[in-house]
PDB file of C-alpha atoms in Angstrom:
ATOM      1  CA  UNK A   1      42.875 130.961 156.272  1.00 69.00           C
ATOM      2  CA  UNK A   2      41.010 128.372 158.495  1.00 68.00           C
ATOM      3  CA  UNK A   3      39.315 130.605 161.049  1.00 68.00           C
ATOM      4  CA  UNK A   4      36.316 128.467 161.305  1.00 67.00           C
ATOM      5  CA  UNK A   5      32.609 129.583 160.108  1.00 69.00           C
ATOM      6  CA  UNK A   6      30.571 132.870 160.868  1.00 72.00           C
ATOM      7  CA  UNK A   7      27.982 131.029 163.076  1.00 72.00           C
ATOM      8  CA  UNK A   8      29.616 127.547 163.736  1.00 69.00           C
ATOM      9  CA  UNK A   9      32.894 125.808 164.084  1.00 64.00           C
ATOM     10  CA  UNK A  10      33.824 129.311 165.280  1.00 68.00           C
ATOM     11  CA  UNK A  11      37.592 129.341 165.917  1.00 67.00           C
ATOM     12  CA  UNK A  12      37.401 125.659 164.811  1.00 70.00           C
ATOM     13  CA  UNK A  13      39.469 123.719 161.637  1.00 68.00           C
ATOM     14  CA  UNK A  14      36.974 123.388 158.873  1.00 74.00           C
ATOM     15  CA  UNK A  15      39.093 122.413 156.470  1.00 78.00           C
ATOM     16  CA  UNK A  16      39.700 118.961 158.065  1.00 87.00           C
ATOM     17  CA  UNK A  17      39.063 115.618 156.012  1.00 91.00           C
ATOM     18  CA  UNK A  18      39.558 112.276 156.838  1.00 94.00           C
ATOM     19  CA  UNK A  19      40.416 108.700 155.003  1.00 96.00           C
ATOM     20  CA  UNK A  20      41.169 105.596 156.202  1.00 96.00           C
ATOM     21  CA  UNK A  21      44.976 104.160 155.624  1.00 96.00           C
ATOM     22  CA  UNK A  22      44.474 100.335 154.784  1.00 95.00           C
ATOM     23  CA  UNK A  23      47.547  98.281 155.747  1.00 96.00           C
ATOM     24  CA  UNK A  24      46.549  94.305 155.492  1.00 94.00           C
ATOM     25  CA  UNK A  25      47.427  90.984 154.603  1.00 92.00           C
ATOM     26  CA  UNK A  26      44.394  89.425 152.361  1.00 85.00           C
ATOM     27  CA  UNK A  27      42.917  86.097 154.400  1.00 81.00           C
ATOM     28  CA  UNK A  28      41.188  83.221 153.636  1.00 82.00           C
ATOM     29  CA  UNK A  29      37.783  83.494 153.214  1.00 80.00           C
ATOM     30  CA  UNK A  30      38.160  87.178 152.484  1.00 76.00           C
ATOM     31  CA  UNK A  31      38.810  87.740 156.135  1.00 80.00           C
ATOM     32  CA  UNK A  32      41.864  90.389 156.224  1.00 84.00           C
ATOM     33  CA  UNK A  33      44.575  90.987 158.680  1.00 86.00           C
ATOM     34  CA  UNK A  34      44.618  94.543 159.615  1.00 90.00           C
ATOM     35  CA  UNK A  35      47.359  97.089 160.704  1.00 93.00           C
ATOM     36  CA  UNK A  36      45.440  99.491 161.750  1.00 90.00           C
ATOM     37  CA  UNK A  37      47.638 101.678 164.465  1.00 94.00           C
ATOM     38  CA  UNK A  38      49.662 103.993 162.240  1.00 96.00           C
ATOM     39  CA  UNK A  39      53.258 104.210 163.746  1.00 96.00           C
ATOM     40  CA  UNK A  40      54.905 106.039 161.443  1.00 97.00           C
ATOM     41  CA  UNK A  41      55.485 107.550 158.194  1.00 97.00           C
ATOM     42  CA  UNK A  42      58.634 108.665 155.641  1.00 98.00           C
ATOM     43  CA  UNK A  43      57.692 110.978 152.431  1.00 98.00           C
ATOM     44  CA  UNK A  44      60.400 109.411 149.624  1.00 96.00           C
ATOM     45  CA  UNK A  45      60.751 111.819 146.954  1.00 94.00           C
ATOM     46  CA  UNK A  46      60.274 111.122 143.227  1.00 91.00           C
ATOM     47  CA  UNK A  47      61.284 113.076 140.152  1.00 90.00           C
ATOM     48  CA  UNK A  48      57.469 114.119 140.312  1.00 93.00           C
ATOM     49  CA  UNK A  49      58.066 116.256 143.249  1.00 92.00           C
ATOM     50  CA  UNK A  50      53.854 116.730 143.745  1.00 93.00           C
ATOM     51  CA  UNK A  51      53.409 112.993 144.113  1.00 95.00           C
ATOM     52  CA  UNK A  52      55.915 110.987 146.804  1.00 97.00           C
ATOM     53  CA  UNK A  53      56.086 108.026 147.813  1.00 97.00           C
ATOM     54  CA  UNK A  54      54.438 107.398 151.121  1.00 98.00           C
ATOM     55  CA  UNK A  55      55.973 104.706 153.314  1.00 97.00           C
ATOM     56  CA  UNK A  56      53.379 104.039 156.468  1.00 97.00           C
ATOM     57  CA  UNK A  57      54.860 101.467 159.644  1.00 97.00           C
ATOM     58  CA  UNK A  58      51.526 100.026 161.000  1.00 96.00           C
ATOM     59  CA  UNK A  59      51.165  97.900 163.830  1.00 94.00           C
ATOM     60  CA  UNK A  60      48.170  95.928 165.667  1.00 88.00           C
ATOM     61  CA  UNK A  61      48.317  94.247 169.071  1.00 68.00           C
ATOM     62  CA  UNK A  62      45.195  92.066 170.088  1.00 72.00           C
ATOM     63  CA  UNK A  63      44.576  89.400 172.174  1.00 71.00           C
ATOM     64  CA  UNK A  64      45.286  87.043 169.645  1.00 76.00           C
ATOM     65  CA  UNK A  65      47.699  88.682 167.183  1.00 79.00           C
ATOM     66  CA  UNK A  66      50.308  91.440 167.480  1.00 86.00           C
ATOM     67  CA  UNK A  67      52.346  92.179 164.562  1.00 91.00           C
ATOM     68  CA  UNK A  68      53.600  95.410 162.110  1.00 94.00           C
ATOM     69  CA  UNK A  69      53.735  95.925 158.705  1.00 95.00           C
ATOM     70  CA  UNK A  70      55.265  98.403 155.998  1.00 96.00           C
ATOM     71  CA  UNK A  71      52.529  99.483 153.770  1.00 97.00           C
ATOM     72  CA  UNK A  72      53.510 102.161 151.074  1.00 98.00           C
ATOM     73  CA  UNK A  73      51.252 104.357 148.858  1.00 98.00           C
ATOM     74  CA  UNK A  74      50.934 106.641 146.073  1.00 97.00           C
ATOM     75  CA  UNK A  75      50.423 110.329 147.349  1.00 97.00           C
ATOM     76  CA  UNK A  76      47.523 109.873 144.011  1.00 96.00           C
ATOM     77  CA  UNK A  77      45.929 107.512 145.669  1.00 97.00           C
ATOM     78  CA  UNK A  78      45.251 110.079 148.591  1.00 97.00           C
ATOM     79  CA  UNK A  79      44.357 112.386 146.285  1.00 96.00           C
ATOM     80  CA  UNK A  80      42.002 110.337 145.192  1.00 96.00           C
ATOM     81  CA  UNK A  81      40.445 109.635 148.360  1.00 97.00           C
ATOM     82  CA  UNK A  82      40.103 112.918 149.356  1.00 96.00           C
ATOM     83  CA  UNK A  83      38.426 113.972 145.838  1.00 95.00           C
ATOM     84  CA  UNK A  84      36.079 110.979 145.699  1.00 96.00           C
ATOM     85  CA  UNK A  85      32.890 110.811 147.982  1.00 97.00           C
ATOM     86  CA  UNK A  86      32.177 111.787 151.304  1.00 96.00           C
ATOM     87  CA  UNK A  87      30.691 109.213 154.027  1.00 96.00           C
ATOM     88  CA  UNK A  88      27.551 110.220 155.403  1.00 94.00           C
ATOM     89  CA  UNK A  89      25.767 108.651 158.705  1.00 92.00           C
ATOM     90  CA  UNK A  90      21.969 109.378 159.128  1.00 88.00           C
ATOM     91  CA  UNK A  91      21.877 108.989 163.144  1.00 88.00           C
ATOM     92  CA  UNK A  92      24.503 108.018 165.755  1.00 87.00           C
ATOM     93  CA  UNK A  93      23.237 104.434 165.619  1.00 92.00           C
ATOM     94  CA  UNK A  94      23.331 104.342 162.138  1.00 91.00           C
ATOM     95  CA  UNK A  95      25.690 102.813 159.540  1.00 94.00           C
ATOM     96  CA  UNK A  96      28.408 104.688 157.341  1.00 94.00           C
ATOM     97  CA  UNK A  97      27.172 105.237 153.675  1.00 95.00           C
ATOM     98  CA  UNK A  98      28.679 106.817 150.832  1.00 95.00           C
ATOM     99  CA  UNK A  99      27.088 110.441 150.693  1.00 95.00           C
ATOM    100  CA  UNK A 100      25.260 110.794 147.325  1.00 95.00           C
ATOM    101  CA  UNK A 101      23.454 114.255 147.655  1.00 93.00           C
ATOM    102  CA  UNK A 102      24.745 117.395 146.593  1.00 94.00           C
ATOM    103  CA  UNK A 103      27.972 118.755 147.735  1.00 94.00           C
ATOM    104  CA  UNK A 104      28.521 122.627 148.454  1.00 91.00           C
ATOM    105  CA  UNK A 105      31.233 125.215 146.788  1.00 88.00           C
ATOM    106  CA  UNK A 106      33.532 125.449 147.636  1.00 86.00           C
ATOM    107  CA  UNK A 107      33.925 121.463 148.276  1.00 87.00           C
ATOM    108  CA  UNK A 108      34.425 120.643 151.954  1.00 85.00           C
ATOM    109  CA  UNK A 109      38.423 120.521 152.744  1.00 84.00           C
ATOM    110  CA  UNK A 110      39.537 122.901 149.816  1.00 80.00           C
ATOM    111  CA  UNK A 111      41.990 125.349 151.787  1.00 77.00           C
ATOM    112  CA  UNK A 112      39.899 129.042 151.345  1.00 75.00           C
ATOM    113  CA  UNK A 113      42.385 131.913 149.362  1.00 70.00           C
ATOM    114  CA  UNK A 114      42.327 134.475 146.689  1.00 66.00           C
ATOM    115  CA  UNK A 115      44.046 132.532 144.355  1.00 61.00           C
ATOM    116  CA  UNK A 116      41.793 129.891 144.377  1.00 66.00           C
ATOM    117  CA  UNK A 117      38.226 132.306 144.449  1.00 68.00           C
ATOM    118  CA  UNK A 118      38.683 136.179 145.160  1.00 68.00           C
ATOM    119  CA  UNK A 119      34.995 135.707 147.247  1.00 74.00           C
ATOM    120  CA  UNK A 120      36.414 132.822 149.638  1.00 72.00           C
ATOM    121  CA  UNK A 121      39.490 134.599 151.544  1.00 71.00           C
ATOM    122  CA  UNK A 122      39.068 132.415 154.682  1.00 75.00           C
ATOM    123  CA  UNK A 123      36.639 129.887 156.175  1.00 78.00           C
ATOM    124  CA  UNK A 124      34.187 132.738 157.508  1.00 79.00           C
ATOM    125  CA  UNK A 125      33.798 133.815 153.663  1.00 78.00           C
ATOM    126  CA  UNK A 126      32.187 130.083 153.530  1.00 81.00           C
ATOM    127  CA  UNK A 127      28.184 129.983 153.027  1.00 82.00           C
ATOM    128  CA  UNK A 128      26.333 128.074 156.409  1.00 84.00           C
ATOM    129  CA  UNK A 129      25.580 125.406 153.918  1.00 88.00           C
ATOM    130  CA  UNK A 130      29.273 124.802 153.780  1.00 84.00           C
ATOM    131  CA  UNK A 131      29.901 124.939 157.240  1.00 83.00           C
ATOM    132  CA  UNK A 132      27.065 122.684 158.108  1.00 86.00           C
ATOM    133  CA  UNK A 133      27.597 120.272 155.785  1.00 89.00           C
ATOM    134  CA  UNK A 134      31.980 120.362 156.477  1.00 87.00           C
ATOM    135  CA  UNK A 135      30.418 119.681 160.257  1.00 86.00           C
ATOM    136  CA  UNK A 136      28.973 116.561 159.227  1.00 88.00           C
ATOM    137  CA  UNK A 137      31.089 114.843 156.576  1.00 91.00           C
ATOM    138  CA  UNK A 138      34.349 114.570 157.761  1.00 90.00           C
ATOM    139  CA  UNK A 139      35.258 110.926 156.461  1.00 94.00           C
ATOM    140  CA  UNK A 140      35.953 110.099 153.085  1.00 96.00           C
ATOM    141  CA  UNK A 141      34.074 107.009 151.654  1.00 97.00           C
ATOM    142  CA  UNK A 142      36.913 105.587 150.026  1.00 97.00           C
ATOM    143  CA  UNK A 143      39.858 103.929 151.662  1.00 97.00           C
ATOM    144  CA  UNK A 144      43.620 104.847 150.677  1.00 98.00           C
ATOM    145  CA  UNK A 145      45.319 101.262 149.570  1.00 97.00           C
ATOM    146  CA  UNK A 146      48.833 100.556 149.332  1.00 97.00           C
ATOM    147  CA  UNK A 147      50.408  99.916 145.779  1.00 97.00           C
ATOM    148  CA  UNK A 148      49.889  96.217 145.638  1.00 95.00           C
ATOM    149  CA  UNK A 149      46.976  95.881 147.621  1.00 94.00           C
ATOM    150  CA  UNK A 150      49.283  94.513 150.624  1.00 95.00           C
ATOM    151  CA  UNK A 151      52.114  95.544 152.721  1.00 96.00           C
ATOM    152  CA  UNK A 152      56.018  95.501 151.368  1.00 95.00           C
ATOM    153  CA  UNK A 153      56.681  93.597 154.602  1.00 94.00           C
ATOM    154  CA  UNK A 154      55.019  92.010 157.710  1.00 93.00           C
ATOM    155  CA  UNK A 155      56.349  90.989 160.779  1.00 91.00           C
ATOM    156  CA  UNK A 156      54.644  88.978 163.533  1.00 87.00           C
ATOM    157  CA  UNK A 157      54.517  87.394 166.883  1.00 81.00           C
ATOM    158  CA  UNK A 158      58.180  89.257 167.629  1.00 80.00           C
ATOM    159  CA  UNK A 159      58.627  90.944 171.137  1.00 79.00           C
ATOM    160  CA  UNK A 160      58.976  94.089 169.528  1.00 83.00           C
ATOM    161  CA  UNK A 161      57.076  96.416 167.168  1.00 88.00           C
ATOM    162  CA  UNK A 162      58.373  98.433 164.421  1.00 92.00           C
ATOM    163  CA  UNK A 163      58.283 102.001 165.294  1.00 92.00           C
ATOM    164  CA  UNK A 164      60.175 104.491 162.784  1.00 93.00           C
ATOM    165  CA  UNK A 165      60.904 104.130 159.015  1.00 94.00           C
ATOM    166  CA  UNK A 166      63.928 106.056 157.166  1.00 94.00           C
ATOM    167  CA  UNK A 167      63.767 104.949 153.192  1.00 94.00           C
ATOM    168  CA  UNK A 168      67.071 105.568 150.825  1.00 92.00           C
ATOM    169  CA  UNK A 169      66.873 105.198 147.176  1.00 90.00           C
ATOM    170  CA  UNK A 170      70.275 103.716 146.345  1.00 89.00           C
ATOM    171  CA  UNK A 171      72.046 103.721 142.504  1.00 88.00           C
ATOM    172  CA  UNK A 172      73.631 100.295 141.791  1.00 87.00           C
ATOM    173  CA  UNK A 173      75.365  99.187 138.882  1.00 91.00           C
ATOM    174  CA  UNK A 174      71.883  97.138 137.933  1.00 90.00           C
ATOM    175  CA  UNK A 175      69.753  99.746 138.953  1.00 87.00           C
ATOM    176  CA  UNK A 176      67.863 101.888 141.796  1.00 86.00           C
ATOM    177  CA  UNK A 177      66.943 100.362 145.153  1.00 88.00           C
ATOM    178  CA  UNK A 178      64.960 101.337 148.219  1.00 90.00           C
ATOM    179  CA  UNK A 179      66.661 100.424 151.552  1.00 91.00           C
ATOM    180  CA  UNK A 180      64.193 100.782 154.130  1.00 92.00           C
ATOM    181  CA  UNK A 181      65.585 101.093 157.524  1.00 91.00           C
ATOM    182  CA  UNK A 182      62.795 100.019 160.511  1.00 91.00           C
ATOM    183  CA  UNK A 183      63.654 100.823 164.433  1.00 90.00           C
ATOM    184  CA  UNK A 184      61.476  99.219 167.071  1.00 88.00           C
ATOM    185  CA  UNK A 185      62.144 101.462 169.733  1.00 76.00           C
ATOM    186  CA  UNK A 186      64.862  99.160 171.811  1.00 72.00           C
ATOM    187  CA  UNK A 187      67.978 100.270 169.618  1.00 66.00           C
ATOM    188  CA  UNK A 188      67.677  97.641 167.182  1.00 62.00           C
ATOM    189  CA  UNK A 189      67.436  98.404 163.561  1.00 63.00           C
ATOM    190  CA  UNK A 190      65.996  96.008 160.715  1.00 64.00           C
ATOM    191  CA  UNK A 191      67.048  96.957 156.795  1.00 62.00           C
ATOM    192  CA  UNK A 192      65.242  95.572 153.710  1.00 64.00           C
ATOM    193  CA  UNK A 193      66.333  96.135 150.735  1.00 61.00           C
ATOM    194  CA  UNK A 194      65.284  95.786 146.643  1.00 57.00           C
ATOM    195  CA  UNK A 195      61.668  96.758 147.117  1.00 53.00           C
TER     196      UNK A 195
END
């Protein structure tokens, strides 16, 4: 039902939001290590089957550092990103802000249907207003963190990057377990388990 507005974003996705992942390793002097290139991801299913678990391989190769990490976060906590405020620039050479005006109905990224609001069938049903303001806000102010504030494993200064994550929830005499099973790309495979 995203067709894009009536006299912009014609033919375009309106509906499009986006937050920043944070993947990092707290510093010293509240300097932070970040994983910022997402890799990959694996959606582990919980008995809650409208909020998985989100595992995220990140990587960052600089100059100075290269390294990955396994960050892994509460499909909530997206939720919660993409619910809470908008970031808002003034000018091109401005800086991000969070947006504290008025936001349109229907809210920028909420999917147009009949279910949701018999007078919003598809993105052309949207008001300009709407469209205007879905053009210019399409960061969320808030971050998405991983549960614990830091990632479930790092690994640095190796040859090779993580690349793919499979998890496995395994039932053991003493419990469950998730076995996380990280490729780099060069047919080698690393497991963790007990997270």
């Amino acid at each position: 039902n995203d067709v894009g507005g009536k006299r912009s974003l014609i033919n375009r996705w309106t509906t499009f939001l986006k937050a920043r992942l944070v993947c990092s390793v707290p510093g010293e002097g509240g300097v932070d290590t970040h994983f910022d290139e997402l890799e990959d991801i694996f959606v582990l299913e919980t008995k809650d089957p409208q909020n998985p678990t989100i595992y995220g391989v990140f990587s960052t190769s600089s100059s100075v550092f290269r390294g990955s990490a396994v960050c892994v976060f509460s499909m909530a906590s997206i939720r919660a990103a993409f619910n809470g405020p908008f970031a808002h620039k003034e000018s091109a050479d401005s800086r991000w802000v969070e947006y504290k005006g008025r936001i349109p109905y229907p809210r920028p990224g909420t999917c147009p249907s009949e279910t949701y609001d018999a007078l919003h069938k598809s993105t052309r049903d949207f008001s300009d207003e709407v469209v205007s303001f879905m053009r210019a806000h399409q960061l969320m102010w808030e971050p998405v963190l991983p549960l614990g504030r830091r990632p479930v494993l790092t690994r640095v200064n190796s040859t090779s990057i993580l690349k793919r994550v499979v998890v496995d929830r395994v039932e053991a005499e003493d419990g469950a377990y998730e076995v996380l099973h990280l490729g780099t790309g060069r047919e080698e495979e690393w497991r963790k388990g007990s997270l």
